[in-house]
Amino acid sequence: MDASYLPDYYAILSAAVTPSPMGLYLDAADIKDDGNGVYLTDDFYAKNGDKYALAGHIEKGAWNTDNTYPYSGMYTIEKWNPSDKSCTMVLNPEYKGDYRGHKPSIQKVIYKKVVPSTQLEDLKSGGIDVLNEITGGDETNEALKLVKDQPDKFIATHYARAGYGKLQFRADFGPVQFPAVRQAVTYCMDRAKFAKDFTGGYGGVVDGPYYSGAWMYKEAVNDGMMLNAYATSVDTAVKLLEEDGWVYDKDGNAYTSGVRYKKIPANEMDERDVTFQSKDGTYKTTKVGDDYLMPLVLNWYGTTNNPVSDLLMTGFLENPLLKQAGFEIQNTIGDFNPMLDELYQAPVTGSYGGIPMYTCFNLATGFYPQYNMDMVWTIDPAEYEDYTNYFCKDSADAYWLK
């Protein structure tokens, strides 16, 4: 770790590495350091004709580790069943135990994919023995009823989720690149009701990138942390939009009703902004003199068989406060992988439509023990352009220069 990063609360965790045997990749080649930098010896780059001599060795050794080499963990994979998507794991005789020397005692563990619609039936029938991470009010109530009705067979453990569901913005193009737009959306949504409807009262709302069980959140609350809870107010939303310049109609006249537009100088627009339009093509960005008029349109991509998508249909897509504020919301409901392609604006799974369109996605996030926002937010333009970090180019309240 570079000394400039010290002191760092997570230094030991950040420095953790998982070693791999050199022979998997190098065979007889070696790594050298003669004082002028680390390098691989020439035999690593040796060729047979137009192919690297070690290519076959690397492919054979590095890509078949699942069933070729011993594991160091608690369990090894015994078999995979593609029909029911289950993985059978058995105790690993090579496992040395944790730092106390403790080893697991369950001989066999079957890890199986379940779907929300049938997960409790699987549990009742014995198809699965443990069902974790139940969310949603209906599912939770059904599970707790099962425990209440058959206490001799089932037990429940309650714990706070280290994460949350969210309506995520791709905030580097279109209207959502402007903080006032994102804030106005939040003011028009009843987040507390949404959370209660989804969780059945077993969850709540957070007002930032944290979860309520985090130690740093508890410390911050004790220290008097105050966050904007965005109490529902269409008047506040309208005020924010007007102050941000969303004061025109599609012809550039003063806004009176319908969909708002914002006048943006041409030198502040990129190609995705110039071509931005509603999903159905009704509302388009148009050039007026040296400026562009951008419509206050949010194209949302939701996923199928998802209760959050169902709630967003009324809480977001058909939200009367958003209409009243001057928004137009349009949507697509589809599978998860195509949604990711639209989020990344790249054919990661081969499903990208080719034209940047969607700026809103219903997703979820989880937190790791290393809660370090240094690698999440950035004011570095190069990282912003490369999608290394979140697509936000908002004015910072404060920042530190190294």
Tab-separated table of C-alpha atoms in Angstrom:
chain	number	residue	atom	x	y	z
A	1	MET	CA	0.000	0.000	0.000
A	2	ASP	CA	1.327	3.422	-0.967
A	3	ALA	CA	2.301	5.448	2.084
A	4	SER	CA	0.211	8.375	0.847
A	5	TYR	CA	-2.924	6.374	1.699
A	6	LEU	CA	-1.896	5.907	5.332
A	7	PRO	CA	-3.254	6.042	7.947
A	8	ASP	CA	-6.211	4.067	6.621
A	9	TYR	CA	-8.819	2.417	8.842
A	10	TYR	CA	-9.162	-0.469	6.385
A	11	ALA	CA	-5.449	-0.825	5.625
A	12	ILE	CA	-5.154	-4.482	6.636
A	13	LEU	CA	-8.310	-5.452	4.757
A	14	SER	CA	-7.199	-3.502	1.681
A	15	ALA	CA	-3.826	-5.230	1.703
A	16	ALA	CA	-5.331	-8.718	1.744
A	17	VAL	CA	-4.428	-10.871	-1.254
A	18	THR	CA	-5.309	-14.349	-2.463
A	19	PRO	CA	-2.151	-16.078	-3.710
A	20	SER	CA	-2.078	-18.427	-6.687
A	21	PRO	CA	0.677	-20.943	-7.467
A	22	MET	CA	3.057	-19.466	-10.037
A	23	GLY	CA	3.210	-22.765	-11.867
A	24	LEU	CA	-0.407	-22.455	-12.964
A	25	TYR	CA	0.566	-19.583	-15.216
A	26	LEU	CA	4.338	-19.608	-15.640
A	27	ASP	CA	5.367	-23.283	-15.815
A	28	ALA	CA	9.190	-23.047	-15.972
A	29	ALA	CA	9.202	-19.286	-16.519
A	30	ASP	CA	9.955	-16.988	-13.620
A	31	ILE	CA	9.335	-13.538	-12.169
A	32	LYS	CA	12.498	-11.483	-11.746
A	33	ASP	CA	13.358	-8.251	-9.991
A	34	ASP	CA	16.913	-7.054	-10.576
A	35	GLY	CA	16.331	-3.625	-9.111
A	36	ASN	CA	14.865	-1.987	-12.215
A	37	GLY	CA	11.315	-3.218	-11.932
A	38	VAL	CA	9.593	-6.586	-11.899
A	39	TYR	CA	9.403	-8.580	-15.140
A	40	LEU	CA	8.689	-12.027	-16.560
A	41	THR	CA	11.574	-14.020	-18.011
A	42	ASP	CA	11.810	-14.433	-21.771
A	43	ASP	CA	10.600	-18.046	-21.812
A	44	PHE	CA	7.159	-16.810	-20.780
A	45	TYR	CA	6.909	-15.069	-24.165
A	46	ALA	CA	8.372	-17.934	-26.214
A	47	LYS	CA	6.416	-18.895	-29.333
A	48	ASN	CA	5.770	-21.972	-31.422
A	49	GLY	CA	5.159	-20.432	-34.791
A	50	ASP	CA	2.624	-17.647	-34.333
A	51	LYS	CA	1.289	-18.977	-31.000
A	52	TYR	CA	2.645	-18.547	-27.503
A	53	ALA	CA	4.141	-21.791	-26.212
A	54	LEU	CA	2.618	-21.352	-22.751
A	55	ALA	CA	-0.910	-20.598	-23.985
A	56	GLY	CA	-2.029	-24.219	-23.734
A	57	HIS	CA	-0.469	-24.624	-20.296
A	58	ILE	CA	-2.173	-21.505	-18.959
A	59	GLU	CA	-5.545	-22.509	-20.359
A	60	LYS	CA	-5.298	-26.029	-18.975
A	61	GLY	CA	-4.017	-24.993	-15.570
A	62	ALA	CA	-5.804	-21.736	-14.872
A	63	TRP	CA	-9.253	-22.429	-16.275
A	64	ASN	CA	-9.874	-25.873	-14.771
A	65	THR	CA	-9.172	-25.133	-11.129
A	66	ASP	CA	-12.701	-26.109	-10.039
A	67	ASN	CA	-12.117	-29.820	-10.528
A	68	THR	CA	-8.360	-30.159	-10.963
A	69	TYR	CA	-6.709	-28.778	-7.836
A	70	PRO	CA	-7.327	-29.086	-4.084
A	71	TYR	CA	-9.341	-26.389	-2.348
A	72	SER	CA	-8.278	-24.629	0.825
A	73	GLY	CA	-11.817	-23.767	1.926
A	74	MET	CA	-14.305	-25.647	4.095
A	75	TYR	CA	-16.108	-27.448	1.269
A	76	THR	CA	-15.401	-28.819	-2.174
A	77	ILE	CA	-17.826	-29.131	-5.069
A	78	GLU	CA	-19.017	-32.692	-5.540
A	79	LYS	CA	-21.468	-32.148	-8.383
A	80	TRP	CA	-23.540	-29.568	-10.233
A	81	ASN	CA	-27.078	-30.280	-11.412
A	82	PRO	CA	-28.045	-27.911	-14.233
A	83	SER	CA	-31.683	-29.064	-14.289
A	84	ASP	CA	-32.573	-27.691	-10.838
A	85	LYS	CA	-29.522	-25.429	-10.564
A	86	SER	CA	-28.211	-27.070	-7.415
A	87	CYS	CA	-24.605	-27.460	-6.326
A	88	THR	CA	-23.636	-30.265	-3.932
A	89	MET	CA	-20.662	-29.525	-1.684
A	90	VAL	CA	-18.931	-31.893	0.749
A	91	LEU	CA	-16.452	-31.408	3.577
A	92	ASN	CA	-12.934	-30.686	2.376
A	93	PRO	CA	-10.376	-33.022	3.972
A	94	GLU	CA	-7.651	-30.487	3.175
A	95	TYR	CA	-9.266	-27.704	5.210
A	96	LYS	CA	-7.120	-26.847	8.240
A	97	GLY	CA	-9.778	-24.958	10.184
A	98	ASP	CA	-10.195	-21.307	11.092
A	99	TYR	CA	-7.768	-19.381	13.287
A	100	ARG	CA	-9.088	-21.327	16.302
A	101	GLY	CA	-8.788	-24.665	14.531
A	102	HIS	CA	-12.567	-25.067	14.285
A	103	LYS	CA	-13.950	-27.082	11.379
A	104	PRO	CA	-17.525	-27.541	10.099
A	105	SER	CA	-19.430	-30.681	11.070
A	106	ILE	CA	-22.133	-30.810	8.378
A	107	GLN	CA	-20.939	-33.416	5.899
A	108	LYS	CA	-22.897	-32.263	2.860
A	109	VAL	CA	-24.407	-28.919	1.841
A	110	ILE	CA	-26.616	-28.476	-1.220
A	111	TYR	CA	-26.824	-24.920	-2.512
A	112	LYS	CA	-29.946	-24.551	-4.621
A	113	LYS	CA	-31.564	-21.764	-6.609
A	114	VAL	CA	-35.096	-20.905	-5.485
A	115	VAL	CA	-37.626	-18.394	-6.761
A	116	PRO	CA	-39.853	-16.265	-4.494
A	117	SER	CA	-43.097	-17.708	-5.851
A	118	THR	CA	-42.255	-21.278	-4.726
A	119	GLN	CA	-39.581	-20.825	-2.054
A	120	LEU	CA	-41.837	-21.528	0.941
A	121	GLU	CA	-43.343	-24.590	-0.722
A	122	ASP	CA	-39.794	-25.868	-1.208
A	123	LEU	CA	-39.153	-25.266	2.484
A	124	LYS	CA	-42.367	-27.003	3.587
A	125	SER	CA	-41.738	-30.041	1.402
A	126	GLY	CA	-38.156	-30.451	2.551
A	127	GLY	CA	-36.689	-29.484	-0.790
A	128	ILE	CA	-34.605	-26.951	1.127
A	129	ASP	CA	-33.748	-26.733	4.835
A	130	VAL	CA	-32.636	-23.111	5.117
A	131	LEU	CA	-34.208	-20.132	3.373
A	132	ASN	CA	-32.351	-16.856	3.847
A	133	GLU	CA	-32.750	-13.203	2.900
A	134	ILE	CA	-36.541	-13.147	2.765
A	135	THR	CA	-37.754	-9.647	1.904
A	136	GLY	CA	-41.138	-8.239	1.080
A	137	GLY	CA	-44.087	-8.018	3.433
A	138	ASP	CA	-46.173	-10.856	1.963
A	139	GLU	CA	-43.260	-13.299	1.860
A	140	THR	CA	-42.149	-12.385	5.379
A	141	ASN	CA	-45.652	-12.742	6.824
A	142	GLU	CA	-46.105	-16.092	5.117
A	143	ALA	CA	-42.780	-17.331	6.471
A	144	LEU	CA	-43.537	-16.152	10.012
A	145	LYS	CA	-46.949	-17.838	9.879
A	146	LEU	CA	-45.218	-21.079	8.960
A	147	VAL	CA	-42.971	-20.732	12.020
A	148	LYS	CA	-45.950	-19.925	14.254
A	149	ASP	CA	-48.038	-22.848	12.980
A	150	GLN	CA	-45.205	-25.393	13.136
A	151	PRO	CA	-42.761	-24.235	15.835
A	152	ASP	CA	-41.403	-27.758	16.233
A	153	LYS	CA	-40.228	-27.800	12.608
A	154	PHE	CA	-39.281	-24.212	11.739
A	155	ILE	CA	-37.545	-21.281	13.400
A	156	ALA	CA	-36.888	-17.742	12.183
A	157	THR	CA	-33.952	-15.408	12.684
A	158	HIS	CA	-34.462	-11.664	12.309
A	159	TYR	CA	-31.579	-9.462	11.168
A	160	ALA	CA	-31.135	-6.075	9.519
A	161	ARG	CA	-30.299	-6.209	5.835
A	162	ALA	CA	-26.920	-4.698	4.964
A	163	GLY	CA	-28.279	-3.052	1.850
A	164	TYR	CA	-31.411	-1.667	0.230
A	165	GLY	CA	-33.483	-1.542	-2.910
A	166	LYS	CA	-33.347	1.628	-4.956
A	167	LEU	CA	-34.448	3.501	-8.021
A	168	GLN	CA	-31.050	4.142	-9.584
A	169	PHE	CA	-30.281	6.931	-12.032
A	170	ARG	CA	-27.690	6.790	-14.779
A	171	ALA	CA	-26.840	10.414	-14.147
A	172	ASP	CA	-24.405	11.262	-16.928
A	173	PHE	CA	-26.930	12.169	-19.649
A	174	GLY	CA	-30.504	13.285	-20.083
A	175	PRO	CA	-32.469	15.206	-17.445
A	176	VAL	CA	-31.187	13.152	-14.487
A	177	GLN	CA	-27.669	14.525	-14.944
A	178	PHE	CA	-28.990	17.593	-13.114
A	179	PRO	CA	-29.183	17.211	-9.301
A	180	ALA	CA	-32.377	19.286	-9.131
A	181	VAL	CA	-34.172	16.729	-11.305
A	182	ARG	CA	-33.157	13.807	-9.112
A	183	GLN	CA	-34.138	15.757	-6.018
A	184	ALA	CA	-37.489	16.715	-7.544
A	185	VAL	CA	-38.235	13.056	-8.290
A	186	THR	CA	-37.532	12.196	-4.663
A	187	TYR	CA	-39.798	14.970	-3.380
A	188	CYS	CA	-42.624	13.631	-5.553
A	189	MET	CA	-42.372	10.066	-4.241
A	190	ASP	CA	-43.739	8.848	-0.912
A	191	ARG	CA	-40.723	6.743	-0.012
A	192	ALA	CA	-42.010	5.815	3.447
A	193	LYS	CA	-45.249	4.423	2.003
A	194	PHE	CA	-43.333	2.620	-0.731
A	195	ALA	CA	-41.053	0.955	1.841
A	196	LYS	CA	-44.000	-0.016	4.036
A	197	ASP	CA	-45.972	-1.416	1.095
A	198	PHE	CA	-43.014	-3.542	0.015
A	199	THR	CA	-41.696	-4.695	3.393
A	200	GLY	CA	-45.003	-4.902	5.224
A	201	GLY	CA	-43.509	-2.803	7.990
A	202	TYR	CA	-40.402	-4.987	8.390
A	203	GLY	CA	-38.168	-2.402	6.732
A	204	GLY	CA	-37.829	1.325	6.345
A	205	VAL	CA	-36.231	4.164	4.420
A	206	VAL	CA	-32.608	5.294	4.428
A	207	ASP	CA	-31.530	8.753	3.332
A	208	GLY	CA	-28.061	7.943	2.052
A	209	PRO	CA	-25.677	5.113	1.103
A	210	TYR	CA	-25.786	3.200	4.382
A	211	TYR	CA	-27.835	0.643	6.286
A	212	SER	CA	-29.279	1.227	9.733
A	213	GLY	CA	-27.287	-1.570	11.368
A	214	ALA	CA	-23.905	-0.126	10.355
A	215	TRP	CA	-21.713	0.929	13.262
A	216	MET	CA	-20.683	4.160	11.528
A	217	TYR	CA	-24.322	5.098	10.985
A	218	LYS	CA	-25.076	4.599	14.670
A	219	GLU	CA	-22.031	6.668	15.631
A	220	ALA	CA	-23.037	9.415	13.195
A	221	VAL	CA	-26.557	9.549	14.638
A	222	ASN	CA	-25.116	9.807	18.136
A	223	ASP	CA	-22.928	12.667	16.893
A	224	GLY	CA	-26.012	14.532	15.660
A	225	MET	CA	-25.957	13.700	11.939
A	226	MET	CA	-28.833	15.348	10.081
A	227	LEU	CA	-29.857	14.149	6.613
A	228	ASN	CA	-32.535	15.422	4.261
A	229	ALA	CA	-35.462	13.007	4.565
A	230	TYR	CA	-37.143	14.483	1.449
A	231	ALA	CA	-40.645	14.832	2.874
A	232	THR	CA	-43.109	14.498	0.000
A	233	SER	CA	-43.827	17.943	-1.480
A	234	VAL	CA	-44.685	18.690	-5.090
A	235	ASP	CA	-44.310	22.412	-4.384
A	236	THR	CA	-40.693	21.891	-3.346
A	237	ALA	CA	-40.128	19.770	-6.462
A	238	VAL	CA	-41.538	22.483	-8.737
A	239	LYS	CA	-39.440	25.149	-7.029
A	240	LEU	CA	-36.263	23.120	-7.577
A	241	LEU	CA	-37.101	22.557	-11.243
A	242	GLU	CA	-37.862	26.212	-11.873
A	243	GLU	CA	-34.626	27.312	-10.205
A	244	ASP	CA	-32.770	24.811	-12.397
A	245	GLY	CA	-34.204	26.244	-15.626
A	246	TRP	CA	-37.025	23.819	-16.451
A	247	VAL	CA	-39.287	26.733	-17.340
A	248	TYR	CA	-40.057	26.206	-21.053
A	249	ASP	CA	-42.506	24.291	-23.196
A	250	LYS	CA	-41.512	22.359	-26.332
A	251	ASP	CA	-41.517	25.554	-28.426
A	252	GLY	CA	-39.335	27.530	-26.044
A	253	ASN	CA	-42.195	29.569	-24.630
A	254	ALA	CA	-42.851	30.027	-20.916
A	255	TYR	CA	-44.041	26.788	-19.332
A	256	THR	CA	-47.711	26.563	-18.389
A	257	SER	CA	-48.610	22.856	-18.348
A	258	GLY	CA	-47.631	19.431	-19.637
A	259	VAL	CA	-43.982	18.426	-19.962
A	260	ARG	CA	-41.289	20.878	-18.942
A	261	TYR	CA	-38.222	21.647	-21.051
A	262	LYS	CA	-34.837	23.126	-20.188
A	263	LYS	CA	-32.703	25.316	-22.455
A	264	ILE	CA	-29.106	24.025	-22.511
A	265	PRO	CA	-26.156	25.619	-24.376
A	266	ALA	CA	-24.856	23.468	-27.218
A	267	ASN	CA	-21.340	23.336	-25.738
A	268	GLU	CA	-22.742	21.589	-22.641
A	269	MET	CA	-24.403	18.793	-24.624
A	270	ASP	CA	-22.860	15.500	-25.683
A	271	GLU	CA	-24.212	13.222	-28.410
A	272	ARG	CA	-26.439	11.282	-26.010
A	273	ASP	CA	-28.033	14.529	-24.844
A	274	VAL	CA	-28.618	15.732	-28.396
A	275	THR	CA	-30.422	12.501	-29.323
A	276	PHE	CA	-32.254	12.094	-26.010
A	277	GLN	CA	-35.982	11.497	-26.325
A	278	SER	CA	-38.849	9.660	-24.683
A	279	LYS	CA	-39.130	5.932	-25.289
A	280	ASP	CA	-42.066	6.395	-27.674
A	281	GLY	CA	-40.411	9.316	-29.502
A	282	THR	CA	-43.128	11.819	-28.609
A	283	TYR	CA	-40.831	14.122	-26.630
A	284	LYS	CA	-37.474	14.929	-28.218
A	285	THR	CA	-34.501	17.173	-27.625
A	286	THR	CA	-34.611	19.910	-30.272
A	287	LYS	CA	-32.173	22.607	-31.393
A	288	VAL	CA	-33.310	26.200	-30.996
A	289	GLY	CA	-30.731	28.706	-32.203
A	290	ASP	CA	-27.468	28.045	-30.373
A	291	ASP	CA	-29.206	26.092	-27.619
A	292	TYR	CA	-31.098	22.838	-27.172
A	293	LEU	CA	-34.446	22.251	-25.500
A	294	MET	CA	-34.423	19.008	-23.494
A	295	PRO	CA	-37.708	17.440	-22.311
A	296	LEU	CA	-38.192	16.461	-18.672
A	297	VAL	CA	-38.575	12.789	-19.579
A	298	LEU	CA	-37.483	9.791	-17.534
A	299	ASN	CA	-37.209	6.460	-19.361
A	300	TRP	CA	-37.343	3.690	-16.759
A	301	TYR	CA	-36.302	0.044	-17.211
A	302	GLY	CA	-37.862	-2.358	-14.700
A	303	THR	CA	-37.463	-6.113	-14.397
A	304	THR	CA	-40.075	-8.847	-14.749
A	305	ASN	CA	-41.402	-10.949	-11.850
A	306	ASN	CA	-40.268	-8.248	-9.463
A	307	PRO	CA	-42.629	-6.848	-6.806
A	308	VAL	CA	-40.578	-3.641	-6.746
A	309	SER	CA	-41.380	-3.109	-10.429
A	310	ASP	CA	-45.055	-3.652	-9.628
A	311	LEU	CA	-44.977	-0.995	-6.902
A	312	LEU	CA	-43.064	1.424	-9.130
A	313	MET	CA	-45.832	1.193	-11.714
A	314	THR	CA	-48.055	3.200	-9.376
A	315	GLY	CA	-45.486	4.910	-7.157
A	316	PHE	CA	-43.332	6.159	-10.050
A	317	LEU	CA	-44.722	5.574	-13.550
A	318	GLU	CA	-48.275	6.677	-12.724
A	319	ASN	CA	-47.363	9.037	-9.881
A	320	PRO	CA	-49.715	12.064	-10.157
A	321	LEU	CA	-47.261	14.364	-8.356
A	322	LEU	CA	-44.599	13.733	-10.995
A	323	LYS	CA	-47.125	14.599	-13.699
A	324	GLN	CA	-48.130	17.706	-11.773
A	325	ALA	CA	-44.497	18.778	-11.501
A	326	GLY	CA	-44.025	18.515	-15.286
A	327	PHE	CA	-42.398	15.087	-15.700
A	328	GLU	CA	-43.155	12.468	-18.337
A	329	ILE	CA	-42.307	8.889	-17.258
A	330	GLN	CA	-42.157	6.038	-19.782
A	331	ASN	CA	-41.019	2.493	-19.205
A	332	THR	CA	-39.987	-0.952	-20.360
A	333	ILE	CA	-40.372	-4.119	-18.286
A	334	GLY	CA	-37.923	-6.839	-19.295
A	335	ASP	CA	-35.360	-9.378	-18.154
A	336	PHE	CA	-32.425	-8.520	-15.919
A	337	ASN	CA	-29.567	-9.026	-18.398
A	338	PRO	CA	-31.001	-6.727	-21.096
A	339	MET	CA	-31.567	-4.147	-18.374
A	340	LEU	CA	-27.869	-4.325	-17.450
A	341	ASP	CA	-26.921	-3.714	-21.076
A	342	GLU	CA	-29.079	-0.593	-21.115
A	343	LEU	CA	-27.525	0.528	-17.828
A	344	TYR	CA	-23.975	0.016	-19.131
A	345	GLN	CA	-24.888	1.223	-22.626
A	346	ALA	CA	-22.868	-1.674	-23.995
A	347	PRO	CA	-23.674	-5.198	-25.291
A	348	VAL	CA	-22.343	-6.943	-22.172
A	349	THR	CA	-24.907	-9.732	-22.552
A	350	GLY	CA	-25.637	-9.080	-26.231
A	351	SER	CA	-28.923	-7.266	-25.651
A	352	TYR	CA	-28.083	-3.571	-25.924
A	353	GLY	CA	-30.405	-1.646	-28.232
A	354	GLY	CA	-27.563	0.603	-29.405
A	355	ILE	CA	-29.164	3.949	-28.541
A	356	PRO	CA	-28.731	5.422	-25.033
A	357	MET	CA	-32.263	5.846	-23.718
A	358	TYR	CA	-32.874	4.659	-20.166
A	359	THR	CA	-31.867	6.774	-17.192
A	360	CYS	CA	-33.781	5.012	-14.371
A	361	PHE	CA	-33.442	1.413	-13.162
A	362	ASN	CA	-34.827	-0.423	-10.147
A	363	LEU	CA	-31.883	-2.203	-8.565
A	364	ALA	CA	-30.521	-3.124	-5.148
A	365	THR	CA	-27.218	-2.818	-3.377
A	366	GLY	CA	-25.383	-4.510	-0.534
A	367	PHE	CA	-22.531	-3.406	1.671
A	368	TYR	CA	-19.256	-5.112	2.493
A	369	PRO	CA	-17.368	-4.819	5.783
A	370	GLN	CA	-14.982	-2.395	4.081
A	371	TYR	CA	-17.227	0.657	3.879
A	372	ASN	CA	-14.950	3.011	1.981
A	373	MET	CA	-16.574	5.569	-0.318
A	374	ASP	CA	-13.188	6.671	-1.718
A	375	MET	CA	-13.611	4.073	-4.449
A	376	VAL	CA	-17.254	4.922	-5.139
A	377	TRP	CA	-17.441	8.694	-5.587
A	378	THR	CA	-14.955	10.779	-7.519
A	379	ILE	CA	-14.158	14.306	-8.661
A	380	ASP	CA	-11.599	12.958	-11.131
A	381	PRO	CA	-12.884	13.729	-14.681
A	382	ALA	CA	-10.969	10.778	-16.150
A	383	GLU	CA	-12.695	8.300	-13.838
A	384	TYR	CA	-16.044	9.920	-14.566
A	385	GLU	CA	-15.620	9.605	-18.330
A	386	ASP	CA	-14.463	5.989	-17.977
A	387	TYR	CA	-17.468	4.950	-15.820
A	388	THR	CA	-15.006	3.974	-13.110
A	389	ASN	CA	-17.293	5.515	-10.509
A	390	TYR	CA	-20.859	6.723	-10.233
A	391	PHE	CA	-22.129	8.835	-13.090
A	392	CYS	CA	-22.587	12.029	-11.109
A	393	LYS	CA	-20.908	15.329	-11.845
A	394	ASP	CA	-22.432	17.319	-9.010
A	395	SER	CA	-20.825	20.161	-7.110
A	396	ALA	CA	-19.159	18.803	-3.980
A	397	ASP	CA	-19.917	20.326	-0.585
A	398	ALA	CA	-16.276	19.765	0.361
A	399	TYR	CA	-13.308	17.753	-0.814
A	400	TRP	CA	-9.680	17.129	0.103
A	401	LEU	CA	-6.676	17.507	-2.162
A	402	LYS	CA	-3.696	15.246	-1.550
